[in-house]
Amino acid sequence: MILNQAGTRRFKAYTSKHLEELLQRTELDEAQRLKVRAVATVLPFRTNAYVVDELIDWSAAPDDPIYRLVFPQADMLPAPDVDRLADLLKAEAPNAEIQAEANKVRMKLNPHPAGQLSLNVPRIDMEPVPGMQHKYPETVLFFPKQGQTCHAYCTYCFRWAQFVGDADLKFASDDVGQLVSYLRAHPEVTSVLLTGGDPMIMGESVLRRYVEPLLEVGQLESIRIGTKSLAYWPQRFTTDPDADDTLRLFEQVKAAGKNLAFMAHFSHPRELDSPLVSQAVSRIISSGATIRTQAPLIRSINDDPEVWSSMWRRQLGMGMIPYYMFVERDTGPQDYFAVPLAQAYEVFRDAYASVSGLCRTVRGPSMSATPGKVCVDGVTEIAGQKVFVLHLIQARDPSLVGKPFFAHYDPRAVWLTDLRPAFADRFPFETVVQDALLSA
């Protein structure tokens, strides 16, 4: 490992060109490794030395949860697709031929779910605004151009399309002036979420160029940063050369009267083990920022209530606020990672029941679907029918927030589109979504 002058580790990334070398640490045979590499031609692979050396238990790979979190699995995609790509790799086919085949597979994976391209992109003078999404009235998402990668990629990432090199699939903008103009034209927006990718991949000087102009927008109450950096590279806030400058920028946000909220992504308790994480969390909180934690429920990685209750308790003890348990979204290898909604509810309920009230700030299991964030509140029987009880935590139409509705119980359902309305001809949000599609 290369050391800098202060004796601390420099960031070292691993990509698909390093995959075969890294897979040698597992007990996978040559044919299995070839299939893993085939999957990596479709879905992006990136990790780093901290994850590889500090978080993964290689003696348990490929079953280790952190290994499964960042390394492709041979059966993540349909077997015929994987076999076809593996044959091309084995034959050392031209890269253009491999990528053409990989792209065919990608297009079957719903790269932009929940209306991200068709419904969420705002417009100025009828022209779409690049690098932004505006789904809920009070919140705008902004994708800073230099923040559209991560310290490591999660295998289940719903934004995998950002990382495959296809400009038509990517959200990104470096025009913060356009963002500010849009905000001032939309006074209903009180919160901006910088997202990606991971904005914390950016150095302090670049991050500052996006954050400082927002401090002059009077209507803004909060600036949020969606990030996995605390789990994948906590050094960003401790020993990186610009760590101190970054924390001073956070203090500046607080001094300007804005709430700075870290939306921190933790998928497994092991990501909290390093003393570096505790140090980073403490420094961020000391700057005046809050840290709210969230992650999806993922089969084979964290589909166990004890995993979640352990994470929530430890996060609370470190000063973070448990915020969301999400349902794996309808994109990428959803079939591989998805947990049925009935089981997801049971995992959430059992974890929720085993923690104190201070941890019960968490919400879920929540689907970030086309109409909004749909929460599964429970399973019950009404008028002789077994049903899911649901409500919208957030919605395109704010009048629907908090109102319960019902769906027929289906033990196989993994997403909102698998459900049928109960006691009604349609779900309450269907007209809103249809109207949005017609006006898009």
PDB file of N, CA, C and O in Angstrom, residues 122-124 129 132-134 136-142 175-194 210-224 258:
ATOM      1  N   PRO A 122     -36.869  17.896 -14.573  1.00  0.00           N
ATOM      2  CA  PRO A 122     -37.559  19.188 -14.708  1.00  0.00           C
ATOM      3  C   PRO A 122     -37.253  19.852 -16.039  1.00  0.00           C
ATOM      4  O   PRO A 122     -36.319  19.457 -16.750  1.00  0.00           O
ATOM      5  N   ARG A 123     -38.024  20.867 -16.353  1.00  0.00           N
ATOM      6  CA  ARG A 123     -37.849  21.571 -17.622  1.00  0.00           C
ATOM      7  C   ARG A 123     -37.810  23.074 -17.395  1.00  0.00           C
ATOM      8  O   ARG A 123     -38.462  23.601 -16.495  1.00  0.00           O
ATOM      9  N   ILE A 124     -37.021  23.743 -18.209  1.00  0.00           N
ATOM     10  CA  ILE A 124     -36.989  25.198 -18.272  1.00  0.00           C
ATOM     11  C   ILE A 124     -37.309  25.578 -19.709  1.00  0.00           C
ATOM     12  O   ILE A 124     -36.614  25.153 -20.636  1.00  0.00           O
ATOM     13  N   VAL A 129     -33.803  19.781 -18.105  1.00  0.00           N
ATOM     14  CA  VAL A 129     -32.622  20.280 -17.408  1.00  0.00           C
ATOM     15  C   VAL A 129     -31.725  19.092 -17.070  1.00  0.00           C
ATOM     16  O   VAL A 129     -32.131  18.204 -16.321  1.00  0.00           O
ATOM     17  N   MET A 132     -30.588  16.897 -13.117  1.00  0.00           N
ATOM     18  CA  MET A 132     -31.513  17.207 -12.034  1.00  0.00           C
ATOM     19  C   MET A 132     -32.727  16.292 -12.093  1.00  0.00           C
ATOM     20  O   MET A 132     -33.108  15.831 -13.167  1.00  0.00           O
ATOM     21  N   GLN A 133     -33.326  16.062 -10.922  1.00  0.00           N
ATOM     22  CA  GLN A 133     -34.620  15.414 -10.824  1.00  0.00           C
ATOM     23  C   GLN A 133     -35.466  16.186  -9.821  1.00  0.00           C
ATOM     24  O   GLN A 133     -34.954  16.667  -8.801  1.00  0.00           O
ATOM     25  N   HIS A 134     -36.764  16.307 -10.130  1.00  0.00           N
ATOM     26  CA  HIS A 134     -37.685  17.019  -9.243  1.00  0.00           C
ATOM     27  C   HIS A 134     -38.982  16.205  -9.187  1.00  0.00           C
ATOM     28  O   HIS A 134     -39.913  16.449  -9.947  1.00  0.00           O
ATOM     29  N   TYR A 136     -40.643  15.313  -5.984  1.00  0.00           N
ATOM     30  CA  TYR A 136     -41.502  15.796  -4.916  1.00  0.00           C
ATOM     31  C   TYR A 136     -41.393  17.318  -4.847  1.00  0.00           C
ATOM     32  O   TYR A 136     -40.308  17.873  -5.039  1.00  0.00           O
ATOM     33  N   PRO A 137     -42.493  18.027  -4.575  1.00  0.00           N
ATOM     34  CA  PRO A 137     -42.487  19.488  -4.680  1.00  0.00           C
ATOM     35  C   PRO A 137     -41.357  20.166  -3.911  1.00  0.00           C
ATOM     36  O   PRO A 137     -40.743  21.114  -4.410  1.00  0.00           O
ATOM     37  N   GLU A 138     -41.056  19.687  -2.706  1.00  0.00           N
ATOM     38  CA  GLU A 138     -40.118  20.413  -1.845  1.00  0.00           C
ATOM     39  C   GLU A 138     -38.660  19.979  -2.002  1.00  0.00           C
ATOM     40  O   GLU A 138     -37.772  20.571  -1.390  1.00  0.00           O
ATOM     41  N   THR A 139     -38.382  18.978  -2.841  1.00  0.00           N
ATOM     42  CA  THR A 139     -37.032  18.426  -2.911  1.00  0.00           C
ATOM     43  C   THR A 139     -36.549  18.318  -4.348  1.00  0.00           C
ATOM     44  O   THR A 139     -37.246  17.772  -5.207  1.00  0.00           O
ATOM     45  N   VAL A 140     -35.342  18.809  -4.600  1.00  0.00           N
ATOM     46  CA  VAL A 140     -34.680  18.649  -5.895  1.00  0.00           C
ATOM     47  C   VAL A 140     -33.415  17.818  -5.706  1.00  0.00           C
ATOM     48  O   VAL A 140     -32.649  18.034  -4.759  1.00  0.00           O
ATOM     49  N   LEU A 141     -33.223  16.856  -6.596  1.00  0.00           N
ATOM     50  CA  LEU A 141     -31.986  16.075  -6.636  1.00  0.00           C
ATOM     51  C   LEU A 141     -31.055  16.666  -7.680  1.00  0.00           C
ATOM     52  O   LEU A 141     -31.491  16.986  -8.794  1.00  0.00           O
ATOM     53  N   PHE A 142     -29.783  16.807  -7.318  1.00  0.00           N
ATOM     54  CA  PHE A 142     -28.783  17.322  -8.251  1.00  0.00           C
ATOM     55  C   PHE A 142     -27.604  16.356  -8.293  1.00  0.00           C
ATOM     56  O   PHE A 142     -27.134  15.897  -7.253  1.00  0.00           O
ATOM     57  N   ASP A 175     -23.394  22.631 -13.932  1.00  0.00           N
ATOM     58  CA  ASP A 175     -23.958  23.972 -14.030  1.00  0.00           C
ATOM     59  C   ASP A 175     -24.733  24.302 -12.759  1.00  0.00           C
ATOM     60  O   ASP A 175     -25.971  24.224 -12.710  1.00  0.00           O
ATOM     61  N   VAL A 176     -24.008  24.662 -11.712  1.00  0.00           N
ATOM     62  CA  VAL A 176     -24.681  24.987 -10.462  1.00  0.00           C
ATOM     63  C   VAL A 176     -25.478  26.280 -10.593  1.00  0.00           C
ATOM     64  O   VAL A 176     -26.477  26.484  -9.887  1.00  0.00           O
ATOM     65  N   GLY A 177     -25.077  27.164 -11.527  1.00  0.00           N
ATOM     66  CA  GLY A 177     -25.850  28.381 -11.769  1.00  0.00           C
ATOM     67  C   GLY A 177     -27.249  28.066 -12.248  1.00  0.00           C
ATOM     68  O   GLY A 177     -28.223  28.723 -11.849  1.00  0.00           O
ATOM     69  N   GLN A 178     -27.381  27.075 -13.103  1.00  0.00           N
ATOM     70  CA  GLN A 178     -28.701  26.663 -13.579  1.00  0.00           C
ATOM     71  C   GLN A 178     -29.525  26.085 -12.430  1.00  0.00           C
ATOM     72  O   GLN A 178     -30.735  26.326 -12.339  1.00  0.00           O
ATOM     73  N   LEU A 179     -28.874  25.339 -11.543  1.00  0.00           N
ATOM     74  CA  LEU A 179     -29.567  24.808 -10.372  1.00  0.00           C
ATOM     75  C   LEU A 179     -30.112  25.947  -9.514  1.00  0.00           C
ATOM     76  O   LEU A 179     -31.284  25.931  -9.113  1.00  0.00           O
ATOM     77  N   VAL A 180     -29.281  26.940  -9.235  1.00  0.00           N
ATOM     78  CA  VAL A 180     -29.709  28.063  -8.406  1.00  0.00           C
ATOM     79  C   VAL A 180     -30.862  28.813  -9.070  1.00  0.00           C
ATOM     80  O   VAL A 180     -31.851  29.190  -8.417  1.00  0.00           O
ATOM     81  N   SER A 181     -30.767  29.026 -10.377  1.00  0.00           N
ATOM     82  CA  SER A 181     -31.853  29.708 -11.097  1.00  0.00           C
ATOM     83  C   SER A 181     -33.149  28.915 -11.002  1.00  0.00           C
ATOM     84  O   SER A 181     -34.237  29.490 -10.816  1.00  0.00           O
ATOM     85  N   TYR A 182     -33.051  27.604 -11.137  1.00  0.00           N
ATOM     86  CA  TYR A 182     -34.238  26.761 -11.052  1.00  0.00           C
ATOM     87  C   TYR A 182     -34.855  26.852  -9.652  1.00  0.00           C
ATOM     88  O   TYR A 182     -36.080  26.955  -9.501  1.00  0.00           O
ATOM     89  N   LEU A 183     -34.010  26.824  -8.623  1.00  0.00           N
ATOM     90  CA  LEU A 183     -34.519  26.904  -7.258  1.00  0.00           C
ATOM     91  C   LEU A 183     -35.249  28.216  -7.021  1.00  0.00           C
ATOM     92  O   LEU A 183     -36.326  28.247  -6.406  1.00  0.00           O
ATOM     93  N   ARG A 184     -34.684  29.316  -7.512  1.00  0.00           N
ATOM     94  CA  ARG A 184     -35.316  30.617  -7.294  1.00  0.00           C
ATOM     95  C   ARG A 184     -36.621  30.757  -8.064  1.00  0.00           C
ATOM     96  O   ARG A 184     -37.524  31.504  -7.654  1.00  0.00           O
ATOM     97  N   ALA A 185     -36.735  29.999  -9.152  1.00  0.00           N
ATOM     98  CA  ALA A 185     -37.993  29.996  -9.907  1.00  0.00           C
ATOM     99  C   ALA A 185     -39.030  29.065  -9.299  1.00  0.00           C
ATOM    100  O   ALA A 185     -40.193  29.075  -9.704  1.00  0.00           O
ATOM    101  N   HIS A 186     -38.589  28.249  -8.311  1.00  0.00           N
ATOM    102  CA  HIS A 186     -39.488  27.282  -7.667  1.00  0.00           C
ATOM    103  C   HIS A 186     -39.371  27.426  -6.153  1.00  0.00           C
ATOM    104  O   HIS A 186     -38.695  26.629  -5.486  1.00  0.00           O
ATOM    105  N   PRO A 187     -40.034  28.420  -5.593  1.00  0.00           N
ATOM    106  CA  PRO A 187     -39.899  28.680  -4.154  1.00  0.00           C
ATOM    107  C   PRO A 187     -40.431  27.566  -3.267  1.00  0.00           C
ATOM    108  O   PRO A 187     -40.164  27.564  -2.062  1.00  0.00           O
ATOM    109  N   GLU A 188     -41.165  26.617  -3.850  1.00  0.00           N
ATOM    110  CA  GLU A 188     -41.643  25.495  -3.049  1.00  0.00           C
ATOM    111  C   GLU A 188     -40.516  24.538  -2.665  1.00  0.00           C
ATOM    112  O   GLU A 188     -40.666  23.708  -1.747  1.00  0.00           O
ATOM    113  N   VAL A 189     -39.372  24.626  -3.349  1.00  0.00           N
ATOM    114  CA  VAL A 189     -38.244  23.732  -3.061  1.00  0.00           C
ATOM    115  C   VAL A 189     -37.501  24.241  -1.835  1.00  0.00           C
ATOM    116  O   VAL A 189     -36.972  25.357  -1.834  1.00  0.00           O
ATOM    117  N   THR A 190     -37.457  23.432  -0.795  1.00  0.00           N
ATOM    118  CA  THR A 190     -36.764  23.812   0.439  1.00  0.00           C
ATOM    119  C   THR A 190     -35.572  22.915   0.748  1.00  0.00           C
ATOM    120  O   THR A 190     -34.859  23.157   1.728  1.00  0.00           O
ATOM    121  N   SER A 191     -35.345  21.886  -0.077  1.00  0.00           N
ATOM    122  CA  SER A 191     -34.247  20.955   0.190  1.00  0.00           C
ATOM    123  C   SER A 191     -33.608  20.520  -1.115  1.00  0.00           C
ATOM    124  O   SER A 191     -34.308  20.215  -2.088  1.00  0.00           O
ATOM    125  N   VAL A 192     -32.283  20.495  -1.146  1.00  0.00           N
ATOM    126  CA  VAL A 192     -31.533  19.976  -2.287  1.00  0.00           C
ATOM    127  C   VAL A 192     -30.732  18.769  -1.821  1.00  0.00           C
ATOM    128  O   VAL A 192     -30.048  18.823  -0.784  1.00  0.00           O
ATOM    129  N   LEU A 193     -30.837  17.685  -2.568  1.00  0.00           N
ATOM    130  CA  LEU A 193     -30.055  16.479  -2.307  1.00  0.00           C
ATOM    131  C   LEU A 193     -28.986  16.355  -3.373  1.00  0.00           C
ATOM    132  O   LEU A 193     -29.288  16.197  -4.557  1.00  0.00           O
ATOM    133  N   LEU A 194     -27.711  16.449  -2.969  1.00  0.00           N
ATOM    134  CA  LEU A 194     -26.600  16.171  -3.860  1.00  0.00           C
ATOM    135  C   LEU A 194     -26.380  14.665  -3.858  1.00  0.00           C
ATOM    136  O   LEU A 194     -26.180  14.055  -2.802  1.00  0.00           O
ATOM    137  N   TYR A 210     -20.098  23.527  -5.596  1.00  0.00           N
ATOM    138  CA  TYR A 210     -21.518  23.189  -5.667  1.00  0.00           C
ATOM    139  C   TYR A 210     -22.290  23.650  -4.426  1.00  0.00           C
ATOM    140  O   TYR A 210     -23.462  23.998  -4.512  1.00  0.00           O
ATOM    141  N   VAL A 211     -21.630  23.620  -3.261  1.00  0.00           N
ATOM    142  CA  VAL A 211     -22.330  23.895  -2.011  1.00  0.00           C
ATOM    143  C   VAL A 211     -22.468  25.390  -1.750  1.00  0.00           C
ATOM    144  O   VAL A 211     -23.556  25.872  -1.375  1.00  0.00           O
ATOM    145  N   GLU A 212     -21.392  26.147  -1.924  1.00  0.00           N
ATOM    146  CA  GLU A 212     -21.428  27.566  -1.540  1.00  0.00           C
ATOM    147  C   GLU A 212     -22.549  28.354  -2.215  1.00  0.00           C
ATOM    148  O   GLU A 212     -23.226  29.153  -1.541  1.00  0.00           O
ATOM    149  N   PRO A 213     -22.805  28.185  -3.518  1.00  0.00           N
ATOM    150  CA  PRO A 213     -23.902  28.960  -4.120  1.00  0.00           C
ATOM    151  C   PRO A 213     -25.262  28.657  -3.502  1.00  0.00           C
ATOM    152  O   PRO A 213     -26.153  29.521  -3.489  1.00  0.00           O
ATOM    153  N   LEU A 214     -25.440  27.454  -2.967  1.00  0.00           N
ATOM    154  CA  LEU A 214     -26.717  27.104  -2.354  1.00  0.00           C
ATOM    155  C   LEU A 214     -26.957  27.861  -1.053  1.00  0.00           C
ATOM    156  O   LEU A 214     -28.101  28.047  -0.630  1.00  0.00           O
ATOM    157  N   LEU A 215     -25.880  28.297  -0.422  1.00  0.00           N
ATOM    158  CA  LEU A 215     -26.018  29.011   0.849  1.00  0.00           C
ATOM    159  C   LEU A 215     -26.660  30.382   0.662  1.00  0.00           C
ATOM    160  O   LEU A 215     -27.153  30.979   1.630  1.00  0.00           O
ATOM    161  N   GLU A 216     -26.673  30.877  -0.578  1.00  0.00           N
ATOM    162  CA  GLU A 216     -27.265  32.179  -0.871  1.00  0.00           C
ATOM    163  C   GLU A 216     -28.731  32.078  -1.281  1.00  0.00           C
ATOM    164  O   GLU A 216     -29.357  33.100  -1.558  1.00  0.00           O
ATOM    165  N   VAL A 217     -29.259  30.862  -1.331  1.00  0.00           N
ATOM    166  CA  VAL A 217     -30.667  30.665  -1.708  1.00  0.00           C
ATOM    167  C   VAL A 217     -31.500  30.655  -0.427  1.00  0.00           C
ATOM    168  O   VAL A 217     -31.507  29.679   0.325  1.00  0.00           O
ATOM    169  N   GLY A 218     -32.188  31.759  -0.196  1.00  0.00           N
ATOM    170  CA  GLY A 218     -32.849  31.961   1.085  1.00  0.00           C
ATOM    171  C   GLY A 218     -33.885  30.916   1.442  1.00  0.00           C
ATOM    172  O   GLY A 218     -34.050  30.573   2.609  1.00  0.00           O
ATOM    173  N   GLN A 219     -34.597  30.382   0.441  1.00  0.00           N
ATOM    174  CA  GLN A 219     -35.693  29.456   0.734  1.00  0.00           C
ATOM    175  C   GLN A 219     -35.203  28.089   1.199  1.00  0.00           C
ATOM    176  O   GLN A 219     -35.948  27.335   1.827  1.00  0.00           O
ATOM    177  N   LEU A 220     -33.939  27.771   0.888  1.00  0.00           N
ATOM    178  CA  LEU A 220     -33.435  26.439   1.228  1.00  0.00           C
ATOM    179  C   LEU A 220     -33.291  26.280   2.731  1.00  0.00           C
ATOM    180  O   LEU A 220     -32.649  27.104   3.400  1.00  0.00           O
ATOM    181  N   GLU A 221     -33.865  25.219   3.240  1.00  0.00           N
ATOM    182  CA  GLU A 221     -33.745  24.889   4.652  1.00  0.00           C
ATOM    183  C   GLU A 221     -32.680  23.832   4.896  1.00  0.00           C
ATOM    184  O   GLU A 221     -32.069  23.807   5.969  1.00  0.00           O
ATOM    185  N   SER A 222     -32.476  22.954   3.899  1.00  0.00           N
ATOM    186  CA  SER A 222     -31.533  21.860   4.109  1.00  0.00           C
ATOM    187  C   SER A 222     -30.786  21.515   2.828  1.00  0.00           C
ATOM    188  O   SER A 222     -31.317  21.657   1.723  1.00  0.00           O
ATOM    189  N   ILE A 223     -29.556  21.085   3.024  1.00  0.00           N
ATOM    190  CA  ILE A 223     -28.740  20.508   1.961  1.00  0.00           C
ATOM    191  C   ILE A 223     -28.409  19.087   2.400  1.00  0.00           C
ATOM    192  O   ILE A 223     -27.910  18.877   3.510  1.00  0.00           O
ATOM    193  N   ARG A 224     -28.719  18.146   1.553  1.00  0.00           N
ATOM    194  CA  ARG A 224     -28.455  16.735   1.865  1.00  0.00           C
ATOM    195  C   ARG A 224     -27.365  16.202   0.948  1.00  0.00           C
ATOM    196  O   ARG A 224     -27.267  16.609  -0.209  1.00  0.00           O
ATOM    197  N   LYS A 258     -28.344  26.748   7.404  1.00  0.00           N
ATOM    198  CA  LYS A 258     -28.910  25.591   6.693  1.00  0.00           C
ATOM    199  C   LYS A 258     -28.629  24.313   7.479  1.00  0.00           C
ATOM    200  O   LYS A 258     -27.582  24.179   8.118  1.00  0.00           O
TER     201      LYS A 258
END
